[in-house]
Tab-separated table of C-alpha atoms and ligand atoms in Angstrom:
chain	number	residue	atom	x	y	z
A	1	MET	CA	150.216	105.439	-93.910
A	2	SER	CA	150.344	102.693	-96.471
A	3	SER	CA	151.103	102.137	-100.206
A	4	GLY	CA	150.527	98.884	-101.507
A	5	THR	CA	151.900	95.685	-99.984
A	6	SER	CA	154.095	97.940	-97.685
A	7	VAL	CA	153.125	99.208	-94.442
A	8	TYR	CA	154.784	102.668	-93.006
A	9	GLN	CA	154.812	103.537	-89.485
A	10	ALA	CA	156.438	106.432	-87.997
A	11	VAL	CA	159.292	105.061	-84.849
A	12	ALA	CA	162.434	106.252	-84.060
A	13	SER	CA	162.900	109.642	-85.042
A	14	ALA	CA	161.920	111.835	-87.773
A	15	GLY	CA	162.390	110.238	-90.900
A	16	ASP	CA	162.660	106.870	-89.363
A	17	ARG	CA	159.680	104.100	-91.081
A	18	VAL	CA	158.941	100.398	-90.673
A	19	ARG	CA	157.970	99.183	-93.858
A	20	SER	CA	157.779	95.682	-95.831
A	21	LEU	CA	160.437	93.847	-97.899
A	22	SER	CA	161.095	92.736	-100.520
A	23	ASP	CA	163.486	90.555	-102.026
A	24	GLN	CA	163.979	94.297	-103.883
A	25	ASP	CA	165.658	94.904	-100.522
A	26	LEU	CA	167.945	92.263	-99.990
A	27	PRO	CA	171.099	93.403	-101.033
A	28	ALA	CA	170.984	95.849	-98.286
A	29	MET	CA	169.687	92.524	-96.094
A	30	VAL	CA	173.196	90.920	-96.824
A	31	ALA	CA	175.507	93.203	-96.022
A	32	ILE	CA	174.084	94.767	-92.794
A	33	GLU	CA	173.936	90.772	-91.804
A	34	ARG	CA	177.298	90.848	-92.755
A	35	ALA	CA	178.310	93.155	-90.916
A	36	SER	CA	176.615	92.388	-87.897
A	37	TYR	CA	176.436	88.662	-87.779
A	38	ARG	CA	180.393	86.039	-87.199
A	39	ARG	CA	178.402	82.987	-88.775
A	40	PRO	CA	175.398	85.389	-91.156
A	41	TRP	CA	172.429	84.088	-92.842
A	42	ALA	CA	173.652	83.352	-96.698
A	43	GLU	CA	171.316	85.455	-99.065
A	44	SER	CA	169.475	82.267	-100.502
A	45	ILE	CA	167.956	81.815	-96.541
A	46	PHE	CA	166.579	85.080	-96.684
A	47	ARG	CA	165.750	84.738	-100.554
A	48	ASP	CA	163.630	81.272	-99.111
A	49	CYS	CA	162.003	83.714	-96.138
A	50	PHE	CA	159.501	85.412	-98.677
A	51	ARG	CA	156.892	83.129	-98.569
A	52	PRO	CA	153.232	84.299	-97.489
A	53	ASP	CA	153.671	82.962	-94.416
A	54	TYR	CA	156.809	84.849	-93.152
A	55	GLN	CA	156.714	88.631	-92.115
A	56	LEU	CA	160.001	90.838	-93.072
A	57	TRP	CA	159.737	94.678	-91.854
A	58	GLY	CA	162.512	96.905	-91.817
A	59	VAL	CA	163.038	99.956	-90.903
A	60	GLU	CA	164.916	102.614	-93.146
A	61	SER	CA	166.493	106.015	-92.727
A	62	ASP	CA	168.179	108.942	-94.589
A	63	GLY	CA	166.070	106.864	-97.067
A	64	GLY	CA	168.604	103.107	-96.595
A	65	LEU	CA	167.337	100.384	-94.878
A	66	ARG	CA	169.178	100.666	-91.473
A	67	GLY	CA	167.685	96.673	-90.409
A	68	TYR	CA	165.080	94.004	-90.748
A	69	ALA	CA	162.950	91.863	-89.074
A	70	VAL	CA	162.798	88.147	-90.143
A	71	VAL	CA	159.021	86.714	-88.567
A	72	ALA	CA	158.390	82.286	-89.677
A	73	CYS	CA	153.746	82.613	-88.598
A	74	LEU	CA	153.094	78.640	-87.832
A	75	PHE	CA	149.992	77.833	-86.743
A	76	ASP	CA	148.755	80.413	-83.875
A	77	GLU	CA	152.661	81.112	-83.320
A	78	ALA	CA	154.747	84.011	-84.674
A	79	HIS	CA	158.949	83.232	-84.106
A	80	LEU	CA	161.227	86.162	-84.837
A	81	LEU	CA	163.851	84.937	-86.322
A	82	ASN	CA	166.668	87.435	-87.295
A	83	LEU	CA	166.441	90.790	-85.816
A	84	CYS	CA	169.481	93.470	-87.265
A	85	LEU	CA	170.686	96.518	-86.947
A	86	HIS	CA	173.174	97.659	-88.842
A	87	PRO	CA	176.216	98.309	-86.201
A	88	GLU	CA	176.084	102.043	-87.254
A	89	ASP	CA	172.792	102.211	-87.013
A	90	ARG	CA	172.303	100.926	-83.101
A	91	ARG	CA	171.525	102.029	-79.952
A	92	ARG	CA	169.629	104.799	-81.173
A	93	GLY	CA	165.475	103.890	-80.835
A	94	MET	CA	165.202	101.790	-83.798
A	95	GLY	CA	165.379	98.100	-83.098
A	96	ARG	CA	163.383	98.288	-80.260
A	97	CYS	CA	160.549	100.093	-82.933
A	98	LEU	CA	161.494	96.757	-85.302
A	99	LEU	CA	160.927	95.132	-82.675
A	100	ARG	CA	156.733	96.523	-81.599
A	101	HIS	CA	155.886	96.834	-85.359
A	102	ALA	CA	156.957	92.901	-86.043
A	103	VAL	CA	154.809	91.795	-82.370
A	104	THR	CA	151.814	94.230	-82.967
A	105	ALA	CA	151.575	92.986	-87.213
A	106	ALA	CA	151.854	89.800	-85.846
A	107	PHE	CA	149.153	89.849	-83.523
A	108	ASP	CA	146.733	91.686	-86.105
A	109	ALA	CA	147.398	88.747	-88.143
A	110	GLY	CA	145.980	87.012	-85.155
A	111	MET	CA	148.983	85.244	-83.835
A	112	ALA	CA	148.618	84.493	-79.825
A	113	ARG	CA	151.929	84.744	-79.232
A	114	MET	CA	155.650	85.812	-80.357
A	115	ILE	CA	159.008	82.883	-79.201
A	116	LEU	CA	162.825	83.803	-80.571
A	117	GLU	CA	165.531	82.566	-79.118
A	118	VAL	CA	169.188	84.405	-78.352
A	119	ARG	CA	172.436	83.479	-77.364
A	120	ARG	CA	173.237	82.882	-73.819
A	121	SER	CA	175.713	86.277	-74.141
A	122	ASN	CA	173.861	88.242	-75.994
A	123	ILE	CA	173.098	90.770	-72.939
A	124	GLY	CA	171.156	93.904	-74.957
A	125	ALA	CA	168.606	91.535	-76.895
A	126	GLN	CA	168.109	89.441	-74.263
A	127	HIS	CA	167.774	93.155	-71.387
A	128	LEU	CA	165.553	94.849	-75.548
A	129	TYR	CA	163.552	92.345	-75.390
A	130	GLU	CA	162.656	90.946	-71.085
A	131	SER	CA	161.790	95.156	-72.090
A	132	GLU	CA	159.389	94.035	-73.325
A	133	GLY	CA	157.638	91.707	-72.019
A	134	PHE	CA	158.948	88.513	-73.368
A	135	LEU	CA	159.000	85.788	-70.519
A	136	ARG	CA	162.352	83.036	-70.723
A	137	ILE	CA	160.098	80.155	-71.329
A	138	GLY	CA	163.579	77.832	-71.322
A	139	GLU	CA	166.573	77.270	-72.639
A	140	ARG	CA	168.125	75.507	-76.084
A	141	PRO	CA	171.900	73.788	-75.102
A	142	GLY	CA	174.360	73.943	-77.763
A	143	TYR	CA	171.419	75.656	-79.701
A	144	TYR	CA	174.464	77.929	-82.104
A	145	PRO	CA	176.568	75.943	-83.541
A	146	ASP	CA	179.964	77.962	-82.696
A	147	VAL	CA	183.474	76.486	-82.634
A	148	PRO	CA	185.034	75.314	-80.839
A	149	GLU	CA	182.330	75.144	-78.688
A	150	ARG	CA	178.614	76.407	-78.952
A	151	GLU	CA	176.973	77.743	-77.924
A	152	ASP	CA	173.428	77.313	-75.874
A	153	ALA	CA	169.676	79.881	-77.329
A	154	VAL	CA	167.932	81.218	-73.877
A	155	VAL	CA	163.530	81.348	-75.310
A	156	LEU	CA	161.742	84.427	-74.694
A	157	SER	CA	157.921	84.099	-75.580
A	158	LEU	CA	155.609	86.557	-75.645
A	159	GLU	CA	151.772	86.239	-75.484
A	160	ALA	CA	149.679	87.872	-77.616
A	161	PRO	CA	146.868	90.082	-75.411
A	162	GLY	CA	144.496	88.488	-74.580
A	163	SER	CA	145.328	84.417	-76.830
A	164	ARG	CA	145.099	82.724	-73.436
A	165	ASP	CA	141.039	84.009	-73.884
A	166	ARG	CA	141.062	82.412	-76.614
A	167	ARG	CA	141.883	78.485	-76.319
B	1	COA	C1	169.445	93.827	-80.105
B	1	COA	C2	169.921	95.112	-81.479
B	1	COA	C3	168.567	94.055	-82.520
B	1	COA	C4	169.200	96.133	-80.921
B	1	COA	O1	169.132	97.096	-82.032
B	1	COA	P1	168.726	98.621	-80.953
B	1	COA	O2	168.575	99.288	-82.345
B	1	COA	O3	170.373	99.071	-81.232
B	1	COA	O4	168.149	98.686	-79.644
B	1	COA	P2	167.368	100.035	-79.123
B	1	COA	O5	168.856	101.108	-79.199
B	1	COA	O6	165.485	100.167	-79.071
B	1	COA	O7	167.480	99.404	-77.355
B	1	COA	C5	167.025	99.339	-77.272
B	1	COA	C6	166.285	98.480	-75.885
B	1	COA	O8	168.134	97.491	-75.607
B	1	COA	C7	168.972	97.290	-74.915
B	1	COA	N1	170.607	97.498	-75.259
B	1	COA	C8	170.375	97.241	-76.684
B	1	COA	N2	171.862	97.051	-76.762
B	1	COA	C9	172.272	97.581	-75.842
B	1	COA	C10	173.817	96.926	-75.319
B	1	COA	N3	174.418	96.439	-76.864
B	1	COA	N4	173.643	96.907	-74.386
B	1	COA	C11	172.610	96.822	-72.923
B	1	COA	N5	171.181	97.008	-74.191
B	1	COA	C12	171.340	96.834	-74.556
B	1	COA	C13	168.412	98.326	-73.781
B	1	COA	O9	167.852	98.177	-72.760
B	1	COA	C14	167.878	99.324	-74.782
B	1	COA	O10	166.542	100.393	-74.209
B	1	COA	P3	167.416	101.655	-73.447
B	1	COA	O11	169.180	102.017	-74.943
B	1	COA	O12	165.846	102.383	-73.432
B	1	COA	O13	168.910	101.154	-72.841
B	1	COA	C15	171.102	95.162	-82.343
B	1	COA	O14	172.026	95.311	-81.051
B	1	COA	C16	171.387	94.062	-83.025
B	1	COA	O15	171.876	94.246	-84.211
B	1	COA	N6	172.322	94.020	-82.286
B	1	COA	C17	172.584	92.496	-83.649
B	1	COA	C18	171.824	91.366	-83.919
B	1	COA	C19	171.296	90.363	-82.051
B	1	COA	O16	171.363	90.698	-81.971
B	1	COA	N7	169.723	90.780	-83.152
B	1	COA	C20	169.428	90.007	-81.757
B	1	COA	C21	169.600	88.544	-82.332
B	1	COA	S1	168.254	87.802	-80.962
């Protein structure tokens, strides 16, 4: 089912929906971000993501936004820049559904792979990504500028089905 520029897909349970986001969702996105991260993105960063080469997806439940995914598409590579569920809405399957939607949309758009960085300490997110088929392809030492010590990123990648045959 689709409506205008929004694409809807049934997700974790009846009443949950994934749809594309618009700048009207910015206040809700910023609120979820601030509730979730020690170093949240500023609203201006989210605003800059509303551009043609980015895909922004949100999951809503009972009419309210619960989480979002931000994907940048560059050449044949999709980069998952942010995946976040409100703390009160976690462990209900919405993160997995949002991730699956973002991956499917990126591959449908012709991306050959999706890559992402995740904190070394973020074991829950790593479980999610690895259970969806993402593989570790490297590390970025000190990627996250924490105080007093920076934290390393683990880099994960998921190849689109048949993408190697296209090279
Ligand atoms: C990571 C995140 C998006 C997962 O969303 P979620 O809706 O809670 O995840 P789901 O309910 O779909 O769970 C999917 C799987 O993720 C893993 N997982 C999620 N949270 C976990 C946790 N706290 N501990 C261990 N595993 C976890 C599990 O494998 C889970 O599968 P299971 O429930 O069958 O065991 C969410 O925890 C979040 O927004 N965290 C803060 C932001 C963040 O760290 N984003 C990732 C940045 S790279």
